[in-house]
PDB file of C-alpha atoms in Angstrom:
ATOM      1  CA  UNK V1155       3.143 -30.934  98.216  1.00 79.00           C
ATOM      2  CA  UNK V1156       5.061 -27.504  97.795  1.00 88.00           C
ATOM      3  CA  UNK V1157       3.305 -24.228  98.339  1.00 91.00           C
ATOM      4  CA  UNK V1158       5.860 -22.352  96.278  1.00 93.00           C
ATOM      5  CA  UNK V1159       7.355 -23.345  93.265  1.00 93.00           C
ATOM      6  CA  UNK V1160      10.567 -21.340  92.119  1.00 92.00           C
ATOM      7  CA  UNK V1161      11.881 -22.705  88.460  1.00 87.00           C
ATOM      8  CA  UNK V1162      15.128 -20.669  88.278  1.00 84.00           C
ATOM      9  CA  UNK V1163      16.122 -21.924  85.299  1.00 80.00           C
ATOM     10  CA  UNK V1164      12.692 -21.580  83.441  1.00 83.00           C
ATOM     11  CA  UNK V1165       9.790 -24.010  82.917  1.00 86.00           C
ATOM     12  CA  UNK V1166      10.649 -27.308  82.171  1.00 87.00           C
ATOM     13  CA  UNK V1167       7.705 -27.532  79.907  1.00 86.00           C
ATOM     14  CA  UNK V1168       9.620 -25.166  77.634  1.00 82.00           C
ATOM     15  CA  UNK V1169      12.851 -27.236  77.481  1.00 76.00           C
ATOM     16  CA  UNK V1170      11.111 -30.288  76.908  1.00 76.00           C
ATOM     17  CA  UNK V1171       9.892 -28.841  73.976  1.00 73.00           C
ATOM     18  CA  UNK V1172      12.584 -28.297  72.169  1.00 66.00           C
ATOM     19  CA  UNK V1173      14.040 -30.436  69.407  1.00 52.00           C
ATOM     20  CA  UNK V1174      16.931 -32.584  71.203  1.00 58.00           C
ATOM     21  CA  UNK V1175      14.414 -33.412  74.372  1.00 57.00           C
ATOM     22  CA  UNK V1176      13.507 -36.694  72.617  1.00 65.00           C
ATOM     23  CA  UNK V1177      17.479 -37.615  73.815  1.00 69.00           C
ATOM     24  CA  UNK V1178      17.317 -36.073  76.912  1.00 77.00           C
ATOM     25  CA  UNK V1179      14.784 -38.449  79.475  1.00 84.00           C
ATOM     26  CA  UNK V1180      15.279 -36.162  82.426  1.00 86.00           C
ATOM     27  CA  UNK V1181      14.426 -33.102  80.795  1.00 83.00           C
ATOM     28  CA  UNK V1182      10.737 -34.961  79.766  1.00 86.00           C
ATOM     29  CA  UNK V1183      10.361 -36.497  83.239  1.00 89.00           C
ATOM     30  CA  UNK V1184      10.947 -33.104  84.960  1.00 89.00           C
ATOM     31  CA  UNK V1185       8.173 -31.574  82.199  1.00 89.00           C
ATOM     32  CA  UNK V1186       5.585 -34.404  83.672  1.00 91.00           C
ATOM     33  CA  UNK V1187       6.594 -34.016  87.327  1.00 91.00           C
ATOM     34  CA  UNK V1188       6.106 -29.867  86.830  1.00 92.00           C
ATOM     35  CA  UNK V1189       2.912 -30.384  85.071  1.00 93.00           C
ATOM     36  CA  UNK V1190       1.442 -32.453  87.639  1.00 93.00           C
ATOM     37  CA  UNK V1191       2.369 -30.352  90.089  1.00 92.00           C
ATOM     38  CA  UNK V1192       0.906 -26.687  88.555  1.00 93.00           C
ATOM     39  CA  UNK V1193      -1.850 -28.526  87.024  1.00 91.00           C
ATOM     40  CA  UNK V1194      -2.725 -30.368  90.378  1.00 89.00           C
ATOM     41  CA  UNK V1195      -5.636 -29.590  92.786  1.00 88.00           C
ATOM     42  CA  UNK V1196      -3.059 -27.854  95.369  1.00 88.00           C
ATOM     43  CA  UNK V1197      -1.098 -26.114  92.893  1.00 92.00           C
ATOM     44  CA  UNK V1198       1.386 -24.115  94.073  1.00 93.00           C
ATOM     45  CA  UNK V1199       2.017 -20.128  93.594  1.00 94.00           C
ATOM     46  CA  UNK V1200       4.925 -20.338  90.974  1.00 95.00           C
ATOM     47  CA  UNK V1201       7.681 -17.961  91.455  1.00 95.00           C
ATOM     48  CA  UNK V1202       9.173 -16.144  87.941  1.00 95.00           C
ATOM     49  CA  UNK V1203      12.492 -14.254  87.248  1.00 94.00           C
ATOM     50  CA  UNK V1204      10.880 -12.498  85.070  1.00 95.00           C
ATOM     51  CA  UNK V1205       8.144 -11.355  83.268  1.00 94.00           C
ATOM     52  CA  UNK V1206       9.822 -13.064  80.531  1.00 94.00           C
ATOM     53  CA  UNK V1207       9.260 -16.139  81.893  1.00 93.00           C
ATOM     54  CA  UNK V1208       5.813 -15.806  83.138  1.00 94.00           C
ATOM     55  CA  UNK V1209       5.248 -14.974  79.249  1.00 93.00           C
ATOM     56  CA  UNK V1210       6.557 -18.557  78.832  1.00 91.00           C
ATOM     57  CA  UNK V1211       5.155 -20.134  82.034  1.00 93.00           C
ATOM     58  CA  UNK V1212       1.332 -18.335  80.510  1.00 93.00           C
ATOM     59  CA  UNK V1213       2.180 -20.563  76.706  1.00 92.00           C
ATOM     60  CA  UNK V1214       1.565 -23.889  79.357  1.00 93.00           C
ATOM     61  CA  UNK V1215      -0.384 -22.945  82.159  1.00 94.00           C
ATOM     62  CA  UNK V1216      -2.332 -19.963  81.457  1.00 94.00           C
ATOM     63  CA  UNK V1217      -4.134 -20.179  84.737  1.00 93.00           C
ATOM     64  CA  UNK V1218      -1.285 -20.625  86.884  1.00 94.00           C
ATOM     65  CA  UNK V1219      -1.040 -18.359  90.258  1.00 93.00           C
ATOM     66  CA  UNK V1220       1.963 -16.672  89.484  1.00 94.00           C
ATOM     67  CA  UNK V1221       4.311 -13.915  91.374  1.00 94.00           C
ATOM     68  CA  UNK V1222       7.781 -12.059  89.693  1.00 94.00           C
ATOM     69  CA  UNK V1223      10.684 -11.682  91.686  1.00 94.00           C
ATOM     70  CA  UNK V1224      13.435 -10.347  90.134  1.00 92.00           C
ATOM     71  CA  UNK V1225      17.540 -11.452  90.696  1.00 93.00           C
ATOM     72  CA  UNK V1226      19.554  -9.819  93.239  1.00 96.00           C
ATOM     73  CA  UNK V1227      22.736  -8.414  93.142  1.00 97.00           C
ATOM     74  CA  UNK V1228      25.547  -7.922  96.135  1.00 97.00           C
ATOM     75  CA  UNK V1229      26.232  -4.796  96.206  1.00 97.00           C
ATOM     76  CA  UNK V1230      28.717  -4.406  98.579  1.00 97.00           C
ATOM     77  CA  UNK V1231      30.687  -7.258  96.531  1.00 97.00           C
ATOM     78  CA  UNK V1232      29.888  -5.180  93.174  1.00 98.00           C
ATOM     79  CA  UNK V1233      30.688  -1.895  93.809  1.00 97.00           C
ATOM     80  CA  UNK V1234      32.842   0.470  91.052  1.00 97.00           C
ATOM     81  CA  UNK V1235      34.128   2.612  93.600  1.00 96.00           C
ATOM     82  CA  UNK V1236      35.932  -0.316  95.055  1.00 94.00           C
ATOM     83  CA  UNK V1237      39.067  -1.276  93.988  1.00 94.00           C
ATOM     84  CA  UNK V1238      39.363   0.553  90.203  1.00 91.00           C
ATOM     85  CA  UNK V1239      42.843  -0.454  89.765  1.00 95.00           C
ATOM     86  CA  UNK V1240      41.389  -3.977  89.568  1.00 97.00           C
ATOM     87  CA  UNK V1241      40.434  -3.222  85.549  1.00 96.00           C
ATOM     88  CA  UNK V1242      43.915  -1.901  84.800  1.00 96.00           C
ATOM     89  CA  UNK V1243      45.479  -4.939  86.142  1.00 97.00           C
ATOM     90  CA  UNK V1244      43.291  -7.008  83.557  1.00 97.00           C
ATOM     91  CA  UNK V1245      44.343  -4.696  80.654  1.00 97.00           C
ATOM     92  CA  UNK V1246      47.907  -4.982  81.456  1.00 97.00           C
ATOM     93  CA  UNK V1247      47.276  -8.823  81.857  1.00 96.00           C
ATOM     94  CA  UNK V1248      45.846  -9.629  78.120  1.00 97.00           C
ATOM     95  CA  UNK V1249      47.615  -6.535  76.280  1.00 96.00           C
ATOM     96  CA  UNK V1250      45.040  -4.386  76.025  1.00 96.00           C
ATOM     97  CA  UNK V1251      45.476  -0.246  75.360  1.00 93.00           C
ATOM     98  CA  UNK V1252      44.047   2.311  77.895  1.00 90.00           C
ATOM     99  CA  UNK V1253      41.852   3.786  74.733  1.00 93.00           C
ATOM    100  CA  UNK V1254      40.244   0.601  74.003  1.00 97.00           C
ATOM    101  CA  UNK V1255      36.739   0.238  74.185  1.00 98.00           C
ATOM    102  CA  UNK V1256      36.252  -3.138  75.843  1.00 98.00           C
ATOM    103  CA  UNK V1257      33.249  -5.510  75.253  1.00 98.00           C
ATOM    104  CA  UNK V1258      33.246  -8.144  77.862  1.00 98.00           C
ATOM    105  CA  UNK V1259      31.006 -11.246  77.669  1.00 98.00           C
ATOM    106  CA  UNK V1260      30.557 -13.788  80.930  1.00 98.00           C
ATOM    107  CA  UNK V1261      28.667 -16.539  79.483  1.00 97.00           C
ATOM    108  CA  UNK V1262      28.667 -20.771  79.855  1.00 91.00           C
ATOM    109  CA  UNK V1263      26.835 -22.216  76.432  1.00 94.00           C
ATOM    110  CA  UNK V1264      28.874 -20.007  74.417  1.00 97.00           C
ATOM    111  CA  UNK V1265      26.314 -21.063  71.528  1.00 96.00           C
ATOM    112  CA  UNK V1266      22.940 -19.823  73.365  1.00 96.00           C
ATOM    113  CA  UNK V1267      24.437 -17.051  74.802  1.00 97.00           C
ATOM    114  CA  UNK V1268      25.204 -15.512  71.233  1.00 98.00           C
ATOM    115  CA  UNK V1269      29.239 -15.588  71.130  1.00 98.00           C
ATOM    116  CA  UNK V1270      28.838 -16.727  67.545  1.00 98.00           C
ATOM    117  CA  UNK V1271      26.803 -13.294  66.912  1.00 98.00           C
ATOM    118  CA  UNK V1272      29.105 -11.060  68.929  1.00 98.00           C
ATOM    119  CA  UNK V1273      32.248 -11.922  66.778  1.00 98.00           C
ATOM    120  CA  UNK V1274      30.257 -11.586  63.544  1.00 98.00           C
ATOM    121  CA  UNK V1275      29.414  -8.463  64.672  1.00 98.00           C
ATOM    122  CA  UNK V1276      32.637  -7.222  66.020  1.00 98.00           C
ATOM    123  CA  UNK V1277      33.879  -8.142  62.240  1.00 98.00           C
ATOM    124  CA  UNK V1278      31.327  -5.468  60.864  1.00 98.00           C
ATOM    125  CA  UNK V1279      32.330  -2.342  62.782  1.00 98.00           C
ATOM    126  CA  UNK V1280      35.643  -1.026  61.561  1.00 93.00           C
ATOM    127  CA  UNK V1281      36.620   0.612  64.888  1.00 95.00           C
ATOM    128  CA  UNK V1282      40.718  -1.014  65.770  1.00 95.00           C
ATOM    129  CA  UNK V1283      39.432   0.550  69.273  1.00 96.00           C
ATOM    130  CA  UNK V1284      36.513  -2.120  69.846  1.00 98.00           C
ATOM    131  CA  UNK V1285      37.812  -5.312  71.706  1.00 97.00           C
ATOM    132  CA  UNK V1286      36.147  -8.716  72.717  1.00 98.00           C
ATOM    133  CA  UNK V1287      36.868 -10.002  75.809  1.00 98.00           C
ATOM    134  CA  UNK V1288      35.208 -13.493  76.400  1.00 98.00           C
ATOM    135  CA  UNK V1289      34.993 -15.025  79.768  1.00 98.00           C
ATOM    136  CA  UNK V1290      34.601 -18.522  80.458  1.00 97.00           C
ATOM    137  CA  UNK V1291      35.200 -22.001  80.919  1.00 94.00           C
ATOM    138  CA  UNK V1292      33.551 -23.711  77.497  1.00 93.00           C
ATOM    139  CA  UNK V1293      36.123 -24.411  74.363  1.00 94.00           C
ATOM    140  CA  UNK V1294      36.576 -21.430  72.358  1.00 96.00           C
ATOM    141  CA  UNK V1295      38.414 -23.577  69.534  1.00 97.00           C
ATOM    142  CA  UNK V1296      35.569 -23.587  66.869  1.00 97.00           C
ATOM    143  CA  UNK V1297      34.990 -19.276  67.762  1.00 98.00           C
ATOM    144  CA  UNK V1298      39.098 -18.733  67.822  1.00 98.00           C
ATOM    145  CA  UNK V1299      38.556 -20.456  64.119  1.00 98.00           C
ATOM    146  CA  UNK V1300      35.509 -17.995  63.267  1.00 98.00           C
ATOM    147  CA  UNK V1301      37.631 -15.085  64.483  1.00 98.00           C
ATOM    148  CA  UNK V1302      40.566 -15.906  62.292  1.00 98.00           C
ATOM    149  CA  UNK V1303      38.659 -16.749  59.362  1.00 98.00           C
ATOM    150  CA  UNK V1304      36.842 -12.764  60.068  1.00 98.00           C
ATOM    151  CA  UNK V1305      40.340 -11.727  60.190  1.00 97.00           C
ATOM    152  CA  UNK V1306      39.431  -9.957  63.882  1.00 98.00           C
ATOM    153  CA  UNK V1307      41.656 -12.692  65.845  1.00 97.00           C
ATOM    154  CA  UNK V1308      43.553  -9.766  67.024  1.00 96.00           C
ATOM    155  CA  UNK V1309      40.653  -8.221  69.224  1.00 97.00           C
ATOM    156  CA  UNK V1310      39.324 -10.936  70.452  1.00 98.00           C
ATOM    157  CA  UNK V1311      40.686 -11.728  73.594  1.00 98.00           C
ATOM    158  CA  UNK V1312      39.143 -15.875  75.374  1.00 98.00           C
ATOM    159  CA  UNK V1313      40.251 -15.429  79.311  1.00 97.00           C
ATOM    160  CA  UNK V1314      39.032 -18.394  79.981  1.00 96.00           C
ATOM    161  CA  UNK V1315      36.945 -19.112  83.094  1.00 96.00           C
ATOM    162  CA  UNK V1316      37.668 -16.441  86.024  1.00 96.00           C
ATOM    163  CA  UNK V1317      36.582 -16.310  89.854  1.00 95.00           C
ATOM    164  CA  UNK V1318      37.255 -12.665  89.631  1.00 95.00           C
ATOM    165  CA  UNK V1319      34.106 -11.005  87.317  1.00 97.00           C
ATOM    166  CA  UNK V1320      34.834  -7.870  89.489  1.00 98.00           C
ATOM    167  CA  UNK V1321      38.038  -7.297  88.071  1.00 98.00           C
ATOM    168  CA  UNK V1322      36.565  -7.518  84.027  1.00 98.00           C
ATOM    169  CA  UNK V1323      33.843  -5.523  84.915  1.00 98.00           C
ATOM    170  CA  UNK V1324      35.907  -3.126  86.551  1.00 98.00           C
ATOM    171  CA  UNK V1325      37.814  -3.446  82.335  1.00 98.00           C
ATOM    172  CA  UNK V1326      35.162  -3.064  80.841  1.00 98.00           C
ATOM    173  CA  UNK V1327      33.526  -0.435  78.663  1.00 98.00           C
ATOM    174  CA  UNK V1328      30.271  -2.346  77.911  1.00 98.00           C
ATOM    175  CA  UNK V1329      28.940  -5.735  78.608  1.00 98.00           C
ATOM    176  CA  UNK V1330      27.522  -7.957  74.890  1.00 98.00           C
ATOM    177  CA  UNK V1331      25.336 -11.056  75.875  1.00 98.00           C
ATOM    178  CA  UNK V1332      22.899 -11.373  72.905  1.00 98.00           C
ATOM    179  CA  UNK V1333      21.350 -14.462  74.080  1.00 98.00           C
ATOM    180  CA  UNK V1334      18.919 -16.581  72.924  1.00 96.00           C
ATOM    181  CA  UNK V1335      17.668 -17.577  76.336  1.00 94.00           C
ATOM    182  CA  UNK V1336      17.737 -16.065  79.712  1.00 94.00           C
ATOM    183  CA  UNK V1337      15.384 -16.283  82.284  1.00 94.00           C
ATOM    184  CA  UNK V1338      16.996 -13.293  84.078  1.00 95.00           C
ATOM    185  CA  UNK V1339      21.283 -13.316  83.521  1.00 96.00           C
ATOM    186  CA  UNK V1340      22.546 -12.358  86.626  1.00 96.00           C
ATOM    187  CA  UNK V1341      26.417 -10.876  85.240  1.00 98.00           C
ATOM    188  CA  UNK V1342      23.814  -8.554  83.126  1.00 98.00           C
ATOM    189  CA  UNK V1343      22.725  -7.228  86.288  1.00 98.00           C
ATOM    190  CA  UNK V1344      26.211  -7.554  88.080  1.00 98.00           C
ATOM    191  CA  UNK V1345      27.385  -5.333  85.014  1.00 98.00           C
ATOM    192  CA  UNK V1346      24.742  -2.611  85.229  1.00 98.00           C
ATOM    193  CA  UNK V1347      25.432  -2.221  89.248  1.00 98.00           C
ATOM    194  CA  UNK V1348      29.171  -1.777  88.020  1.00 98.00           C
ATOM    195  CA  UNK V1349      27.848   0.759  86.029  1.00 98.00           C
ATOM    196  CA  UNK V1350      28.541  -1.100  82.253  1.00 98.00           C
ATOM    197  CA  UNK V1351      26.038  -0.520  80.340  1.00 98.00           C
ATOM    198  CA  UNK V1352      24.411  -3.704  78.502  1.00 98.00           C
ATOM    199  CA  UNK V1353      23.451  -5.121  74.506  1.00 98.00           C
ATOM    200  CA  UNK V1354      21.722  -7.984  75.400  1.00 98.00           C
ATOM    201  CA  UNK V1355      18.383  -8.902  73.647  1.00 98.00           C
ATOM    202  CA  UNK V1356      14.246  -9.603  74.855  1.00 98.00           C
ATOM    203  CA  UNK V1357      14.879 -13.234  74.922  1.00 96.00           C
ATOM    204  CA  UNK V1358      16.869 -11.973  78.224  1.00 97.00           C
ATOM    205  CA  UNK V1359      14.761 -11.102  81.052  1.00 96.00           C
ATOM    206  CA  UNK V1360      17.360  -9.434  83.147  1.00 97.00           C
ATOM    207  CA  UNK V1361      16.533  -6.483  80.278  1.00 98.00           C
ATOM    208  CA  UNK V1362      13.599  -5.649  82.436  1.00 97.00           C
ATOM    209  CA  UNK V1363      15.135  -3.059  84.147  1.00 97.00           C
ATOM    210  CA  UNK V1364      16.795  -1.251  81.402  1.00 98.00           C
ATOM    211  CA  UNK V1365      15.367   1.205  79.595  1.00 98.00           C
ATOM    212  CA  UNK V1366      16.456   1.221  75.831  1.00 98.00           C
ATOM    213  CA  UNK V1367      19.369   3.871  74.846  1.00 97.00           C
ATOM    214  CA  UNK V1368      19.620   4.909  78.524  1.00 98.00           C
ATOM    215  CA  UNK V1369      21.142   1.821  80.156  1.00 98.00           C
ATOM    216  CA  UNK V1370      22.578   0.253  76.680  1.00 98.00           C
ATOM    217  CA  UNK V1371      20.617  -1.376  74.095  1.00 98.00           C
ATOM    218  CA  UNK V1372      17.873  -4.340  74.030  1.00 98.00           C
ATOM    219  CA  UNK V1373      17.971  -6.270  70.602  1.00 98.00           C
ATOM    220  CA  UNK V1374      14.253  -7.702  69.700  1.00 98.00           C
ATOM    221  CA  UNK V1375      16.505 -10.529  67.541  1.00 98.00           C
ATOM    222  CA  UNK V1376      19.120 -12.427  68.889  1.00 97.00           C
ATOM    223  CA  UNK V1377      20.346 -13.480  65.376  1.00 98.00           C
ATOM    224  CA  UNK V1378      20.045  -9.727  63.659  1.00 98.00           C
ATOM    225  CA  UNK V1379      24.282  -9.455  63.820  1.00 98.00           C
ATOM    226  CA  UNK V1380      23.462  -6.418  61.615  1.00 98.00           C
ATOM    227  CA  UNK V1381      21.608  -4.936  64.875  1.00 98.00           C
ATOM    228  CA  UNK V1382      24.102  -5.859  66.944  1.00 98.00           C
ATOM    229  CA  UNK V1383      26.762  -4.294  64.894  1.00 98.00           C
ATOM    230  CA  UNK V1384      25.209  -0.786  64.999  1.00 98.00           C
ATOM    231  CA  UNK V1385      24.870  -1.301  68.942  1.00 98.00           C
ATOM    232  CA  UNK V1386      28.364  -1.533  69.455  1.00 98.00           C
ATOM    233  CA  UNK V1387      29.413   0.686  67.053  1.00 98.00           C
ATOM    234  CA  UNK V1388      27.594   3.567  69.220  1.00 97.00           C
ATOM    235  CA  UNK V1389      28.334   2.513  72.144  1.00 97.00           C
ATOM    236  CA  UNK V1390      32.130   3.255  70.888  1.00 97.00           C
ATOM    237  CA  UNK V1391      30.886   6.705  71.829  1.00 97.00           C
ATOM    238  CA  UNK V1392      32.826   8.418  74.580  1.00 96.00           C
ATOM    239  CA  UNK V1393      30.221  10.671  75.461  1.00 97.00           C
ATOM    240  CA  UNK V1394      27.502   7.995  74.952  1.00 97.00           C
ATOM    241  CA  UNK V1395      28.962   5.652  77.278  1.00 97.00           C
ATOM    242  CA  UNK V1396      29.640   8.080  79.916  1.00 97.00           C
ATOM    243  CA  UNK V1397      25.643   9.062  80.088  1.00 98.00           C
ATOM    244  CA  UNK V1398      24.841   5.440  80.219  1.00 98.00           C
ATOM    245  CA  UNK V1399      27.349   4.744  82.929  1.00 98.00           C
ATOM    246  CA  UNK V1400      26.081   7.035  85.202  1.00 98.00           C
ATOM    247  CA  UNK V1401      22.113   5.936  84.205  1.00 98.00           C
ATOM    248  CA  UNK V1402      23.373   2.308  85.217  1.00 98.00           C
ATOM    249  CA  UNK V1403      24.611   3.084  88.610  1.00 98.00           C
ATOM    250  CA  UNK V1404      20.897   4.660  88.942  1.00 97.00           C
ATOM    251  CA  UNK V1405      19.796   1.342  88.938  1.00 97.00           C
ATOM    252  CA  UNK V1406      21.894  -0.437  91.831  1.00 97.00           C
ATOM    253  CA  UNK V1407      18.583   0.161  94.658  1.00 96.00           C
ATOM    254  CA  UNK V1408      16.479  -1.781  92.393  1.00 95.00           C
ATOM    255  CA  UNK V1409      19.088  -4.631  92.365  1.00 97.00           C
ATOM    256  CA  UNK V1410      20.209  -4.717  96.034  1.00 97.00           C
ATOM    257  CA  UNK V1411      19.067  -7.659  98.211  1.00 95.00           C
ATOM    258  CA  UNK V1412      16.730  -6.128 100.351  1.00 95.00           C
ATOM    259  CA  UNK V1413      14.393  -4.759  97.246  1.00 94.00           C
ATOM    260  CA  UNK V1414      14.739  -8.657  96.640  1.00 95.00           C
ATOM    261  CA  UNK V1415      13.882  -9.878 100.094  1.00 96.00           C
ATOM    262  CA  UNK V1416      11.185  -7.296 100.643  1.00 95.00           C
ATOM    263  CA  UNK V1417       9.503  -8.444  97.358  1.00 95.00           C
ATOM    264  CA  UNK V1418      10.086 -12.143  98.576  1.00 95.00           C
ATOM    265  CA  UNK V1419       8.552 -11.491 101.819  1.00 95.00           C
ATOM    266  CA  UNK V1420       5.887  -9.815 100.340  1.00 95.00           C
ATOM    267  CA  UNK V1421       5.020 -13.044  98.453  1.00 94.00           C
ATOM    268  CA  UNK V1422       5.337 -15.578 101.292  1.00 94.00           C
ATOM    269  CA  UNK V1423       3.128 -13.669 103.554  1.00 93.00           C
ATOM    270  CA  UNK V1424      -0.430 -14.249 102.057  1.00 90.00           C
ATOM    271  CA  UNK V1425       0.866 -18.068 101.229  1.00 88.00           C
ATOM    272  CA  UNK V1426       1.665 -18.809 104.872  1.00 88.00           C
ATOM    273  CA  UNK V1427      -1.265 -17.056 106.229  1.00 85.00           C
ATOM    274  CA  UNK V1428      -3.753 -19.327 104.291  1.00 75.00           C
ATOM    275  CA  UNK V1429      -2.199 -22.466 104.537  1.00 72.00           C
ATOM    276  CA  UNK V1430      -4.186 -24.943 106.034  1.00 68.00           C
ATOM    277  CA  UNK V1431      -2.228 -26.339 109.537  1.00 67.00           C
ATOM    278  CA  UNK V1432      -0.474 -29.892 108.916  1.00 61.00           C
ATOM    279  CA  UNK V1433      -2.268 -32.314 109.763  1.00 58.00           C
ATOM    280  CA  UNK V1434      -1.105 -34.156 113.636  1.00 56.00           C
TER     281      UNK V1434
END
């Protein structure tokens, strides 16, 4: 009976499609229950991330009333000017030298979210500056294996799982998620208000607001660890990273909450002026 529909995590048509949904019961019942419900007679206006995602939501229900709303950042909580001793700390913490050009990648699903890809990568530029630093709760034993057997064990740093992103952003030179999946990854868009500029890929809809080679690169192929090699390698750039620091912290109106309400707003008004009154 919902007037607005707001999938967060994408359609569920699109997850049951995939190959292991035939094991996963939920995942098909929530398809049915979503179809019924856009496909109904009083289908609701459905909500996107993304335009990404309305690209996906179009594949199922091409006729679907749809509205974009982008993620939101705090910007009070996420702001570079706060706190910069905060990276330092972290450096000192897990060994790493002042001149190093940091990585970082925030990321649960280590497999989706292209950790695999990053190390391959990092293996390919031959740059001793260039350190990995992986965030996260999920078990890094299979990637500490790939590391070592890449022979770049040494600059790759796991943290494990932090309640503290300000401080790695804050050490951090650049931020690597090449996903495979994203409806809209909100530490992409904590990073670019921190002013860390961003490889992810298309498959992440958070790339939206970026514009290629100004606020870091977009990859068109999540898998190309070729691509992504050549994207970190300039982004070892001094000078390059400086210009795309200062681009990112261009963005931080577009991310703040009240862009995000005042688009929300915008889309509950006409909804809640044509609803029909409940019935007594």
């Amino acid at each position: 009976q919902c007037d607005v529909y707001h999938p967060h995590a994408g359609i569920a048509a699109s997850g049951a499609r995939k190959a292991n949904a035939i094991f996963n019961p939920r995942r098909r019942a929530m398809a049915d229950v979503e179809r019924a419900l856009i496909d109904g007679p009083n289908a609701p206006t459905v909500i996107t991330l993304s335009n990404y995602v309305e690209r996906n939501l179009r594949e199922f229900y091409p006729t679907a009333q749809t509205a974009t709303l982008f993620n939101a950042v705090d910007l009070d909580k996420f702001d570079p000017t706060q706190h910069p001793e905060a990276g330092m700390a972290i450096r000192q913490e897990l060994s790493i030298a002042n001149d190093a050009v940091v990585a970082l990648m925030i990321a649960q699903d280590f497999e989706r979210k292209g950790l695999r890809q990053a190390i391959e990568a990092l293996s390919l530029v031959n740059d001793a500056r260039l350190w990995l630093v992986v965030v996260g709760k999920e078990s890094t034993a299979p990637y500490r294996r790939l590391a070592e057997r890449l022979a770049v064990q040494a600059r790759v740093t796991f943290a494990g799982p932090t309640g503290k992103p300000y401080d790695y952003y804050q050490a951090a030179d650049l931020f690597v998620l090449p996903t495979k999946h994203d409806p809209c990854s909100l530490v992409v868009l904590e990073a670019l208000a921190m002013g860390v500029p961003v490889i992810s890929t298309t498959f992440n809809g958070a790339t939206e607001v970026m514009t290629q080679g100004e606020h870091g690169v977009i990859l068109p192929d999540p898998l190309d660890v070729a691509a992504l090699a050549n994207a970190l390698r300039s982004m070892t750039d001094n000078d390059v990273r400086h210009a795309m620091h200062h681009a990112c912290l261009t963005l931080r109106p577009r991310l703040a909450y009240e862009t995000h309400l005042d688009h929300l707003l915008a889309i509950y008004h006409p909804i809640t002026r044509n609803r029909p009154p409940l019935a007594q």
